[in-house]
mmCIF file of C-alpha atoms and ligand atoms in Angstrom:
data_model
loop_
_atom_site.group_PDB
_atom_site.id
_atom_site.type_symbol
_atom_site.label_atom_id
_atom_site.label_comp_id
_atom_site.label_asym_id
_atom_site.label_seq_id
_atom_site.Cartn_x
_atom_site.Cartn_y
_atom_site.Cartn_z
ATOM 1 C CA MET A 1 13.620 28.930 28.637
ATOM 2 C CA LEU A 2 16.950 27.553 26.909
ATOM 3 C CA ASP A 3 16.703 27.879 23.141
ATOM 4 C CA ARG A 4 18.414 24.672 21.749
ATOM 5 C CA PRO A 5 17.909 23.597 18.121
ATOM 6 C CA SER A 6 19.000 20.808 17.802
ATOM 7 C CA GLY A 7 17.308 19.716 21.166
ATOM 8 C CA GLN A 8 13.708 18.487 20.859
ATOM 9 C CA GLN A 9 11.005 21.173 21.610
ATOM 10 C CA LEU A 10 7.929 22.437 21.032
ATOM 11 C CA VAL A 11 7.583 25.498 18.897
ATOM 12 C CA CYS A 12 4.280 27.669 18.055
ATOM 13 C CA THR A 13 4.037 28.065 13.841
ATOM 14 C CA ARG A 14 2.657 31.328 14.798
ATOM 15 C CA CYS A 15 4.518 33.304 17.167
ATOM 16 C CA ASN A 16 8.067 30.867 17.486
ATOM 17 C CA ALA A 17 7.400 30.348 21.207
ATOM 18 C CA ARG A 18 8.981 27.605 22.223
ATOM 19 C CA TYR A 19 8.526 24.779 25.114
ATOM 20 C CA PRO A 20 9.605 21.521 26.415
ATOM 21 C CA LEU A 21 9.082 18.850 24.566
ATOM 22 C CA ASP A 22 7.238 17.272 27.798
ATOM 23 C CA THR A 23 4.829 19.946 28.572
ATOM 24 C CA PRO A 24 1.607 18.654 28.555
ATOM 25 C CA ILE A 25 -0.445 21.110 26.277
ATOM 26 C CA TRP A 26 -1.817 20.778 22.884
ATOM 27 C CA ARG A 27 -1.710 24.502 21.702
ATOM 28 C CA CYS A 28 0.481 27.862 22.207
ATOM 29 C CA SER A 29 -0.912 30.313 24.823
ATOM 30 C CA CYS A 30 -1.319 32.516 21.726
ATOM 31 C CA GLY A 31 -3.456 29.954 20.038
ATOM 32 C CA GLY A 32 -1.350 28.922 17.205
ATOM 33 C CA LEU A 33 -0.382 25.257 15.976
ATOM 34 C CA LEU A 34 2.650 23.431 17.703
ATOM 35 C CA ALA A 35 5.404 21.872 15.737
ATOM 36 C CA ILE A 36 8.411 20.002 17.045
ATOM 37 C CA LEU A 37 11.994 20.631 16.876
ATOM 38 C CA TYR A 38 14.105 17.951 16.554
ATOM 39 C CA ALA A 39 16.386 15.898 14.650
ATOM 40 C CA PRO A 40 14.941 12.569 13.004
ATOM 41 C CA ARG A 41 17.564 10.061 12.198
ATOM 42 C CA PHE A 42 17.479 7.611 9.191
ATOM 43 C CA ASP A 43 19.649 4.722 9.426
ATOM 44 C CA ARG A 44 18.581 2.049 6.552
ATOM 45 C CA ARG A 45 20.712 -0.697 8.166
ATOM 46 C CA ARG A 46 18.957 -0.381 11.765
ATOM 47 C CA ILE A 47 15.888 0.089 9.647
ATOM 48 C CA THR A 48 15.695 -2.808 7.989
ATOM 49 C CA ARG A 49 16.673 -4.829 11.325
ATOM 50 C CA LEU A 50 13.581 -3.914 13.463
ATOM 51 C CA GLY A 51 10.669 -5.679 13.320
ATOM 52 C CA PRO A 52 7.778 -5.169 10.408
ATOM 53 C CA THR A 53 5.842 -2.215 12.254
ATOM 54 C CA LEU A 54 5.983 1.337 12.220
ATOM 55 C CA TRP A 55 8.404 1.229 15.315
ATOM 56 C CA ARG A 56 11.174 0.497 12.758
ATOM 57 C CA TYR A 57 11.363 4.245 12.401
ATOM 58 C CA LYS A 58 11.378 5.186 16.180
ATOM 59 C CA ASP A 59 14.794 7.006 15.600
ATOM 60 C CA ALA A 60 12.629 9.531 13.064
ATOM 61 C CA MET A 61 10.295 9.916 15.871
ATOM 62 C CA PRO A 62 10.160 12.571 18.449
ATOM 63 C CA LEU A 63 10.302 10.537 21.353
ATOM 64 C CA ALA A 64 12.717 10.087 24.075
ATOM 65 C CA ARG A 65 15.249 7.145 23.516
ATOM 66 C CA GLU A 66 13.658 5.685 26.561
ATOM 67 C CA THR A 67 10.145 5.829 25.636
ATOM 68 C CA GLU A 68 8.442 2.657 25.312
ATOM 69 C CA PRO A 69 5.947 2.174 22.367
ATOM 70 C CA VAL A 70 2.355 1.447 23.286
ATOM 71 C CA SER A 71 1.814 -1.284 20.197
ATOM 72 C CA LEU A 72 -0.502 -3.786 18.786
ATOM 73 C CA GLY A 73 1.909 -4.582 16.265
ATOM 74 C CA GLU A 74 0.639 -2.218 13.726
ATOM 75 C CA GLY A 75 2.452 -0.195 10.442
ATOM 76 C CA TYR A 76 4.177 -1.225 7.442
ATOM 77 C CA THR A 77 1.034 -2.509 5.892
ATOM 78 C CA PRO A 78 1.504 -3.893 2.193
ATOM 79 C CA LEU A 79 1.844 -2.108 -0.643
ATOM 80 C CA LEU A 80 0.362 -3.963 -3.244
ATOM 81 C CA HIS A 81 0.928 -3.183 -6.914
ATOM 82 C CA GLY A 82 -1.938 -3.218 -9.867
ATOM 83 C CA ARG A 83 -2.953 -1.595 -12.514
ATOM 84 C CA LEU A 84 -6.537 0.829 -12.620
ATOM 85 C CA GLY A 85 -7.395 1.877 -16.510
ATOM 86 C CA GLY A 86 -4.373 0.246 -17.738
ATOM 87 C CA VAL A 87 -2.174 2.596 -15.274
ATOM 88 C CA PRO A 88 0.231 0.957 -12.618
ATOM 89 C CA VAL A 89 -0.680 2.154 -9.295
ATOM 90 C CA PHE A 90 0.238 1.301 -5.768
ATOM 91 C CA LEU A 91 -1.960 0.887 -3.091
ATOM 92 C CA LYS A 92 -1.177 1.045 0.891
ATOM 93 C CA GLN A 93 -3.544 -1.358 2.607
ATOM 94 C CA ASP A 94 -4.418 1.013 5.986
ATOM 95 C CA GLN A 95 -7.510 -0.728 6.050
ATOM 96 C CA LEU A 96 -5.355 -3.348 7.999
ATOM 97 C CA PHE A 97 -4.523 -1.561 10.912
ATOM 98 C CA PRO A 98 -5.669 -2.930 14.446
ATOM 99 C CA SER A 99 -7.963 -0.715 14.858
ATOM 100 C CA GLY A 100 -9.138 -0.954 11.142
ATOM 101 C CA SER A 101 -7.923 2.472 9.891
ATOM 102 C CA PHE A 102 -4.689 4.722 9.238
ATOM 103 C CA LYS A 103 -5.812 6.634 12.173
ATOM 104 C CA ASP A 104 -3.507 4.478 14.361
ATOM 105 C CA ARG A 105 -0.607 5.263 12.889
ATOM 106 C CA GLY A 106 -0.970 8.883 15.030
ATOM 107 C CA ALA A 107 -2.881 7.247 18.045
ATOM 108 C CA ALA A 108 0.123 4.392 18.382
ATOM 109 C CA VAL A 109 2.690 7.513 18.899
ATOM 110 C CA LEU A 110 0.555 10.342 20.445
ATOM 111 C CA VAL A 111 -0.413 7.943 23.303
ATOM 112 C CA SER A 112 3.454 6.296 23.270
ATOM 113 C CA GLN A 113 4.346 10.130 24.295
ATOM 114 C CA VAL A 114 1.298 10.765 26.684
ATOM 115 C CA ALA A 115 1.865 7.017 28.778
ATOM 116 C CA ALA A 116 5.648 8.284 28.909
ATOM 117 C CA LEU A 117 4.323 11.605 30.256
ATOM 118 C CA GLY A 118 2.741 9.677 33.134
ATOM 119 C CA ILE A 119 -0.777 11.112 32.033
ATOM 120 C CA LYS A 120 -3.848 9.159 33.117
ATOM 121 C CA ARG A 121 -6.533 10.450 31.527
ATOM 122 C CA VAL A 122 -7.501 12.296 28.114
ATOM 123 C CA VAL A 123 -10.173 13.564 25.959
ATOM 124 C CA GLU A 124 -10.562 13.676 22.229
ATOM 125 C CA ASP A 125 -13.377 14.576 20.127
ATOM 126 C CA SER A 126 -14.018 12.400 17.104
ATOM 127 C CA SER A 127 -17.063 10.775 15.058
ATOM 128 C CA GLY A 128 -15.020 8.085 13.655
ATOM 129 C CA ASN A 129 -11.642 6.497 13.258
ATOM 130 C CA ALA A 130 -9.741 8.714 15.284
ATOM 131 C CA GLY A 131 -11.766 8.537 18.219
ATOM 132 C CA THR A 132 -11.651 4.575 17.946
ATOM 133 C CA ALA A 133 -8.181 4.054 17.332
ATOM 134 C CA LEU A 134 -7.244 6.750 20.351
ATOM 135 C CA ALA A 135 -9.628 4.337 22.305
ATOM 136 C CA ALA A 136 -8.118 1.001 20.881
ATOM 137 C CA TYR A 137 -4.400 2.671 22.298
ATOM 138 C CA CYS A 138 -5.542 4.045 25.475
ATOM 139 C CA GLY A 139 -6.970 0.768 26.803
ATOM 140 C CA ARG A 140 -3.858 -0.937 25.610
ATOM 141 C CA ALA A 141 -1.714 1.839 27.777
ATOM 142 C CA GLY A 142 -4.489 1.620 30.877
ATOM 143 C CA ILE A 143 -5.078 5.294 30.477
ATOM 144 C CA ALA A 144 -9.007 6.609 30.584
ATOM 145 C CA CYS A 145 -10.028 7.991 27.426
ATOM 146 C CA GLU A 146 -12.912 10.391 27.081
ATOM 147 C CA ILE A 147 -14.664 10.803 23.656
ATOM 148 C CA TYR A 148 -17.018 13.552 22.441
ATOM 149 C CA ALA A 149 -18.776 12.054 19.556
ATOM 150 C CA PRO A 150 -21.563 13.920 17.825
ATOM 151 C CA GLU A 151 -24.732 12.042 18.261
ATOM 152 C CA GLU A 152 -25.432 11.107 14.564
ATOM 153 C CA THR A 153 -21.910 9.029 14.802
ATOM 154 C CA SER A 154 -22.683 5.928 13.400
ATOM 155 C CA PRO A 155 -23.429 3.348 16.259
ATOM 156 C CA ALA A 156 -20.708 0.498 14.910
ATOM 157 C CA LYS A 157 -18.162 3.280 15.508
ATOM 158 C CA LEU A 158 -19.334 4.075 19.085
ATOM 159 C CA ALA A 159 -19.665 0.409 20.180
ATOM 160 C CA GLN A 160 -16.410 0.190 18.905
ATOM 161 C CA MET A 161 -14.911 2.833 21.055
ATOM 162 C CA ARG A 162 -16.902 1.483 24.385
ATOM 163 C CA ALA A 163 -15.563 -1.887 23.657
ATOM 164 C CA TYR A 164 -12.321 -0.776 23.914
ATOM 165 C CA GLY A 165 -12.938 0.929 27.109
ATOM 166 C CA ALA A 166 -13.662 4.653 26.211
ATOM 167 C CA ASP A 167 -16.022 6.941 28.299
ATOM 168 C CA VAL A 168 -17.994 8.121 25.360
ATOM 169 C CA ARG A 169 -20.129 11.175 25.603
ATOM 170 C CA THR A 170 -22.679 11.931 22.802
ATOM 171 C CA VAL A 171 -22.907 15.339 22.209
ATOM 172 C CA ALA A 172 -25.949 17.331 20.160
ATOM 173 C CA GLY A 173 -25.423 19.850 17.479
ATOM 174 C CA GLY A 174 -22.504 18.316 15.358
ATOM 175 C CA ARG A 175 -18.611 17.883 15.054
ATOM 176 C CA ALA A 176 -18.272 21.830 16.405
ATOM 177 C CA ALA A 177 -20.507 21.163 19.607
ATOM 178 C CA ALA A 178 -18.347 18.221 20.162
ATOM 179 C CA ALA A 179 -14.952 19.690 19.815
ATOM 180 C CA ALA A 180 -16.559 22.655 21.958
ATOM 181 C CA ALA A 181 -17.489 19.923 24.812
ATOM 182 C CA ALA A 182 -14.005 18.332 24.561
ATOM 183 C CA LEU A 183 -12.097 21.584 24.946
ATOM 184 C CA GLU A 184 -13.901 22.055 28.124
ATOM 185 C CA ALA A 185 -13.114 18.891 29.562
ATOM 186 C CA ALA A 186 -9.470 19.666 28.410
ATOM 187 C CA GLU A 187 -9.499 22.422 30.993
ATOM 188 C CA SER A 188 -8.475 19.689 33.225
ATOM 189 C CA HIS A 189 -7.305 16.682 30.969
ATOM 190 C CA TYR A 190 -4.545 16.162 28.732
ATOM 191 C CA TYR A 191 -6.295 16.988 24.691
ATOM 192 C CA ALA A 192 -5.302 14.129 22.934
ATOM 193 C CA SER A 193 -6.538 15.950 19.501
ATOM 194 C CA HIS A 194 -5.834 14.158 16.418
ATOM 195 C CA VAL A 195 -6.235 17.580 14.406
ATOM 196 C CA TRP A 196 -4.036 19.842 17.068
ATOM 197 C CA ASN A 197 -1.809 17.170 18.705
ATOM 198 C CA PRO A 198 1.896 17.262 16.550
ATOM 199 C CA PHE A 199 2.471 14.126 18.144
ATOM 200 C CA PHE A 200 -0.343 12.329 16.055
ATOM 201 C CA LEU A 201 1.199 13.765 12.784
ATOM 202 C CA HIS A 202 4.330 12.609 13.500
ATOM 203 C CA GLY A 203 2.687 9.147 13.697
ATOM 204 C CA THR A 204 0.912 9.310 10.154
ATOM 205 C CA LYS A 205 4.165 10.457 9.101
ATOM 206 C CA SER A 206 5.182 6.688 9.040
ATOM 207 C CA PHE A 207 3.055 6.277 6.090
ATOM 208 C CA ALA A 208 5.942 8.079 3.971
ATOM 209 C CA LEU A 209 8.314 6.227 5.682
ATOM 210 C CA GLU A 210 6.929 3.082 5.096
ATOM 211 C CA ILE A 211 6.748 3.937 1.248
ATOM 212 C CA TRP A 212 10.147 5.319 0.714
ATOM 213 C CA GLU A 213 11.388 1.835 1.977
ATOM 214 C CA GLN A 214 8.814 -0.264 0.488
ATOM 215 C CA MET A 215 9.768 1.391 -2.816
ATOM 216 C CA GLY A 216 13.434 1.155 -2.794
ATOM 217 C CA TRP A 217 14.211 3.773 -0.284
ATOM 218 C CA LYS A 218 12.700 5.975 -3.312
ATOM 219 C CA ALA A 219 10.002 8.597 -3.361
ATOM 220 C CA PRO A 220 7.164 8.133 -6.050
ATOM 221 C CA ASP A 221 6.338 10.952 -8.234
ATOM 222 C CA THR A 222 2.551 11.489 -6.943
ATOM 223 C CA VAL A 223 0.589 10.509 -3.819
ATOM 224 C CA VAL A 224 -3.000 10.433 -3.911
ATOM 225 C CA LEU A 225 -4.612 11.147 -0.304
ATOM 226 C CA PRO A 226 -7.674 12.208 1.477
ATOM 227 C CA ALA A 227 -8.046 15.443 2.772
ATOM 228 C CA GLY A 228 -10.503 16.059 5.690
ATOM 229 C CA ASN A 229 -8.606 17.257 8.305
ATOM 230 C CA GLY A 230 -5.300 16.270 6.618
ATOM 231 C CA THR A 231 -3.676 14.024 9.400
ATOM 232 C CA LEU A 232 -2.555 11.469 6.516
ATOM 233 C CA LEU A 233 -1.493 14.361 3.771
ATOM 234 C CA LEU A 234 0.164 16.564 6.663
ATOM 235 C CA GLY A 235 1.711 13.694 7.860
ATOM 236 C CA ALA A 236 3.032 12.662 4.604
ATOM 237 C CA ALA A 237 4.122 16.041 4.052
ATOM 238 C CA LEU A 238 6.114 16.025 6.963
ATOM 239 C CA GLY A 239 7.922 12.614 6.193
ATOM 240 C CA PHE A 240 8.590 13.329 2.884
ATOM 241 C CA ASP A 241 10.222 16.962 3.941
ATOM 242 C CA GLU A 242 12.063 14.960 6.372
ATOM 243 C CA LEU A 243 13.831 12.499 4.035
ATOM 244 C CA LEU A 244 14.549 15.196 1.809
ATOM 245 C CA ALA A 245 16.296 17.365 4.168
ATOM 246 C CA ALA A 246 18.098 14.079 5.272
ATOM 247 C CA GLY A 247 19.032 13.616 1.571
ATOM 248 C CA GLN A 248 17.517 10.114 1.694
ATOM 249 C CA ILE A 249 15.086 11.146 -1.219
ATOM 250 C CA ARG A 250 15.838 13.810 -3.998
ATOM 251 C CA LYS A 251 12.630 15.000 -4.362
ATOM 252 C CA LEU A 252 8.915 15.239 -3.189
ATOM 253 C CA PRO A 253 6.163 13.605 -4.384
ATOM 254 C CA ARG A 254 3.181 15.794 -5.584
ATOM 255 C CA LEU A 255 0.664 15.249 -2.862
ATOM 256 C CA VAL A 256 -2.675 15.127 -4.599
ATOM 257 C CA ALA A 257 -5.744 15.464 -2.063
ATOM 258 C CA VAL A 258 -9.345 14.558 -2.723
ATOM 259 C CA GLN A 259 -12.491 15.696 -1.516
ATOM 260 C CA ALA A 260 -16.252 14.698 -1.264
ATOM 261 C CA GLU A 261 -17.775 17.373 -3.980
ATOM 262 C CA VAL A 262 -20.469 18.182 -1.407
ATOM 263 C CA CYS A 263 -17.617 19.213 1.299
ATOM 264 C CA ALA A 264 -14.650 20.699 -0.679
ATOM 265 C CA PRO A 265 -13.181 23.810 1.373
ATOM 266 C CA LEU A 266 -10.080 23.205 -0.092
ATOM 267 C CA ALA A 267 -10.906 22.425 -3.669
ATOM 268 C CA ASP A 268 -12.443 25.859 -3.892
ATOM 269 C CA ALA A 269 -9.414 27.860 -1.985
ATOM 270 C CA PHE A 270 -7.018 26.078 -3.958
ATOM 271 C CA ARG A 271 -9.083 26.716 -7.108
ATOM 272 C CA ARG A 272 -9.441 30.473 -6.070
ATOM 273 C CA GLY A 273 -5.568 30.569 -5.437
ATOM 274 C CA VAL A 274 -5.747 31.927 -1.900
ATOM 275 C CA GLN A 275 -3.658 30.621 1.278
ATOM 276 C CA GLN A 276 -6.980 30.400 3.660
ATOM 277 C CA ILE A 277 -9.882 28.102 3.602
ATOM 278 C CA THR A 278 -13.351 29.727 4.033
ATOM 279 C CA SER A 279 -15.355 27.141 6.169
ATOM 280 C CA VAL A 280 -18.374 25.310 4.579
ATOM 281 C CA THR A 281 -21.359 23.598 5.828
ATOM 282 C CA PRO A 282 -20.916 19.845 4.915
ATOM 283 C CA GLY A 283 -23.336 17.849 2.826
ATOM 284 C CA LEU A 284 -24.355 14.639 3.124
ATOM 285 C CA THR A 285 -21.954 12.184 1.760
ATOM 286 C CA LEU A 286 -20.745 8.791 1.914
ATOM 287 C CA ALA A 287 -17.600 9.888 2.713
ATOM 288 C CA GLU A 288 -18.260 11.166 6.403
ATOM 289 C CA GLY A 289 -14.622 10.894 7.511
ATOM 290 C CA ILE A 290 -13.648 13.440 5.213
ATOM 291 C CA ALA A 291 -17.026 15.524 5.689
ATOM 292 C CA ILE A 292 -14.733 18.657 7.307
ATOM 293 C CA GLY A 293 -16.096 21.679 6.640
ATOM 294 C CA ASP A 294 -13.791 23.768 9.445
ATOM 295 C CA PRO A 295 -10.419 22.349 8.788
ATOM 296 C CA VAL A 296 -8.017 23.719 11.685
ATOM 297 C CA ARG A 297 -5.161 22.761 9.714
ATOM 298 C CA GLY A 298 -6.553 24.209 6.070
ATOM 299 C CA ALA A 299 -3.839 26.519 5.655
ATOM 300 C CA GLN A 300 -0.947 24.206 5.979
ATOM 301 C CA MET A 301 -2.629 21.491 3.484
ATOM 302 C CA LEU A 302 -3.015 24.428 1.261
ATOM 303 C CA ALA A 303 0.646 25.154 1.653
ATOM 304 C CA VAL A 304 1.828 21.462 0.805
ATOM 305 C CA ILE A 305 -0.129 20.865 -1.855
ATOM 306 C CA GLY A 306 0.914 24.167 -3.489
ATOM 307 C CA ARG A 307 4.647 23.294 -2.420
ATOM 308 C CA THR A 308 4.575 19.825 -4.040
ATOM 309 C CA GLY A 309 3.006 21.110 -7.396
ATOM 310 C CA GLY A 310 -0.411 18.935 -6.124
ATOM 311 C CA GLU A 311 -3.469 19.503 -6.810
ATOM 312 C CA VAL A 312 -6.899 19.436 -5.196
ATOM 313 C CA LEU A 313 -9.680 17.058 -6.906
ATOM 314 C CA THR A 314 -13.622 16.659 -6.018
ATOM 315 C CA VAL A 315 -15.606 13.297 -6.404
ATOM 316 C CA SER A 316 -19.076 13.091 -6.899
ATOM 317 C CA GLU A 317 -21.203 10.797 -4.700
ATOM 318 C CA ALA A 318 -22.292 8.540 -7.545
ATOM 319 C CA GLU A 319 -18.419 8.255 -7.919
ATOM 320 C CA ILE A 320 -17.683 7.146 -4.254
ATOM 321 C CA LEU A 321 -20.463 4.868 -4.818
ATOM 322 C CA GLN A 322 -18.882 3.557 -7.502
ATOM 323 C CA ALA A 323 -15.627 2.890 -6.451
ATOM 324 C CA LEU A 324 -16.961 1.426 -3.381
ATOM 325 C CA ARG A 325 -18.515 -1.390 -5.603
ATOM 326 C CA VAL A 326 -15.543 -1.781 -7.989
ATOM 327 C CA TRP A 327 -12.997 -2.047 -5.187
ATOM 328 C CA TRP A 328 -14.897 -4.579 -2.885
ATOM 329 C CA ARG A 329 -15.470 -6.684 -6.199
ATOM 330 C CA LEU A 330 -11.979 -6.692 -6.246
ATOM 331 C CA GLY A 331 -11.573 -8.433 -2.880
ATOM 332 C CA TYR A 332 -11.156 -4.997 -1.055
ATOM 333 C CA ALA A 333 -12.873 -4.647 2.357
ATOM 334 C CA LEU A 334 -13.244 -0.819 2.294
ATOM 335 C CA GLU A 335 -15.756 1.472 4.238
ATOM 336 C CA PRO A 336 -17.316 4.362 2.160
ATOM 337 C CA THR A 337 -14.765 7.008 3.200
ATOM 338 C CA ALA A 338 -12.025 5.123 1.640
ATOM 339 C CA ALA A 339 -14.002 4.656 -1.379
ATOM 340 C CA ALA A 340 -13.661 8.792 -1.793
ATOM 341 C CA THR A 341 -9.835 8.465 -2.322
ATOM 342 C CA LEU A 342 -10.116 5.835 -4.731
ATOM 343 C CA ALA A 343 -12.724 7.818 -6.591
ATOM 344 C CA GLY A 344 -10.350 10.276 -6.481
ATOM 345 C CA LEU A 345 -7.587 8.059 -8.132
ATOM 346 C CA ALA A 346 -9.423 6.689 -10.575
ATOM 347 C CA GLN A 347 -9.939 10.649 -11.733
ATOM 348 C CA TYR A 348 -6.409 11.252 -11.777
ATOM 349 C CA VAL A 349 -5.285 7.878 -13.571
ATOM 350 C CA ASN A 350 -7.990 8.595 -16.274
ATOM 351 C CA GLN A 351 -7.303 12.435 -16.696
ATOM 352 C CA GLY A 352 -4.010 13.551 -15.174
ATOM 353 C CA HIS A 353 -1.441 10.896 -15.260
ATOM 354 C CA ARG A 354 1.856 11.102 -17.214
ATOM 355 C CA GLU A 355 4.225 9.028 -18.851
ATOM 356 C CA LYS A 356 5.827 6.408 -16.512
ATOM 357 C CA GLU A 357 4.688 8.365 -13.578
ATOM 358 C CA THR A 358 4.615 6.208 -10.065
ATOM 359 C CA ILE A 359 1.781 6.951 -8.336
ATOM 360 C CA VAL A 360 0.887 5.780 -4.792
ATOM 361 C CA SER A 361 -2.703 5.747 -3.129
ATOM 362 C CA VAL A 362 -4.223 4.244 -0.172
ATOM 363 C CA ILE A 363 -7.108 2.181 1.406
ATOM 364 C CA THR A 364 -7.758 4.378 4.588
ATOM 365 C CA GLY A 365 -10.454 2.364 6.131
ATOM 366 C CA HIS A 366 -11.813 -1.124 6.590
ATOM 367 C CA GLY A 367 -15.080 -1.955 5.559
ATOM 368 C CA LEU A 368 -16.261 -4.348 8.364
ATOM 369 C CA LYS A 369 -17.057 -0.963 10.286
ATOM 370 C CA ALA A 370 -19.592 0.154 8.316
ATOM 371 C CA MET A 371 -21.174 -3.492 6.800
ATOM 372 C CA SER A 372 -24.789 -2.544 7.385
ATOM 373 C CA GLN A 373 -24.219 0.842 5.301
ATOM 374 C CA ILE A 374 -22.621 -1.233 3.120
ATOM 375 C CA ASP A 375 -24.744 -3.523 2.395
ATOM 376 C CA ALA A 376 -27.336 -0.928 1.560
ATOM 377 C CA LEU A 377 -25.683 0.551 -0.814
ATOM 378 C CA LEU A 378 -24.520 -2.391 -2.808
ATOM 379 C CA GLY A 379 -26.817 -5.142 -1.927
ATOM 380 C CA GLU A 380 -29.284 -4.446 -4.666
ATOM 381 C CA GLY A 381 -27.499 -6.771 -6.838
ATOM 382 C CA VAL A 382 -26.508 -4.181 -9.095
HETATM 383 C C1 PLP B 1 -9.871 10.215 9.126
HETATM 384 C C2 PLP B 1 -10.140 9.524 7.717
HETATM 385 C C3 PLP B 1 -10.173 10.089 6.427
HETATM 386 C C4 PLP B 1 -9.692 11.074 6.524
HETATM 387 O O1 PLP B 1 -8.157 11.746 7.351
HETATM 388 P P1 PLP B 1 -8.106 13.021 7.356
HETATM 389 O O2 PLP B 1 -6.762 13.280 8.616
HETATM 390 O O3 PLP B 1 -9.542 13.963 8.142
HETATM 391 O O4 PLP B 1 -7.848 14.215 6.235
HETATM 392 C C5 PLP B 1 -10.166 9.054 5.468
HETATM 393 N N1 PLP B 1 -10.715 8.147 5.704
HETATM 394 C C6 PLP B 1 -10.757 7.272 6.666
HETATM 395 C C7 PLP B 1 -11.154 6.132 6.796
HETATM 396 C C8 PLP B 1 -10.316 8.247 7.949
HETATM 397 O O5 PLP B 1 -10.731 7.410 9.228
HETATM 398 ZN ZN1 ZN B 2 2.492 31.168 19.841
#
């Protein structure tokens, strides 16, 4: 295989093996996670001439020039400015994506690459928004999409996947069993995994690029993000890293990750100062979308949090419920998982913030996905 560092290639983060970018693999033959070698371009004048979607950053994505985006008009979500406990904060409105969560960032870019490769069928495992996002973009592209979901997945999310045309298979035995079933199906079909596939992270990195542009081509001091599998956290880190390397920003923002107290493997490892995560059994939490006990990219998350001078916060169920109530009453339709990040944001501004610090956080998912649960939680007139 030709070694062309300036060309576009997949590279293994463990053994450094290289593969052509259009190889339909999702991990290295050694089992390692793949990254993508290529040269992103950031041309501000060109960006501002393009439409208000995440495709205004297509030159920064590892897609061939001729690749047609599979698009539902996603991205470039509003960055609202407000105050929380007197502290100014900016809040990305990622609940406003077409399928109702930021996962559309990753799915749009991943499915565009899959379509360009001429792949007709993909498999994925998900108990929530990654599956709904993938189902939406596969439906749009006319790609068959098989999703393995744990049987306890919320009926509304399963219904959303099916409505987009996905072939949903429920699996007994939790997330691990669903992942194992998807892996088996991936022997014969492309594994469009939001956890493993590097194109997904190059989609979620648009979160950082939008913030950069919306803050006047600057990076904020701090970004407060959820951490389950870390697709937003690692996408954000990738975007800010690329901007720094290209001389577009002068420093990396501190990345502050938020986990639910009852499922906090990242927080545990961070406190112990170790570089690997010890898996935990997730407890029951309102923030089911971040209840990942054994994140595949745990070591990568620890590395970016450490490298940016960030930290990991944990939030209790009472804090999540409180954030859910407070933000709904301010007019924001958010799902319970999204409330966990805002509970972390509240902790951060109450305890940790510095003078004149610019802080950005995010609403990750739309509340209409979970109205009966939300009604049961908030409906008591409290
Ligand atoms: C997926 C998701 C998260 C967590 O993202 P990770 O990539 O797992 O870290 C948070 N909120 C919502 C609404 C999600 O769908
Ligand atoms: Zn390898």
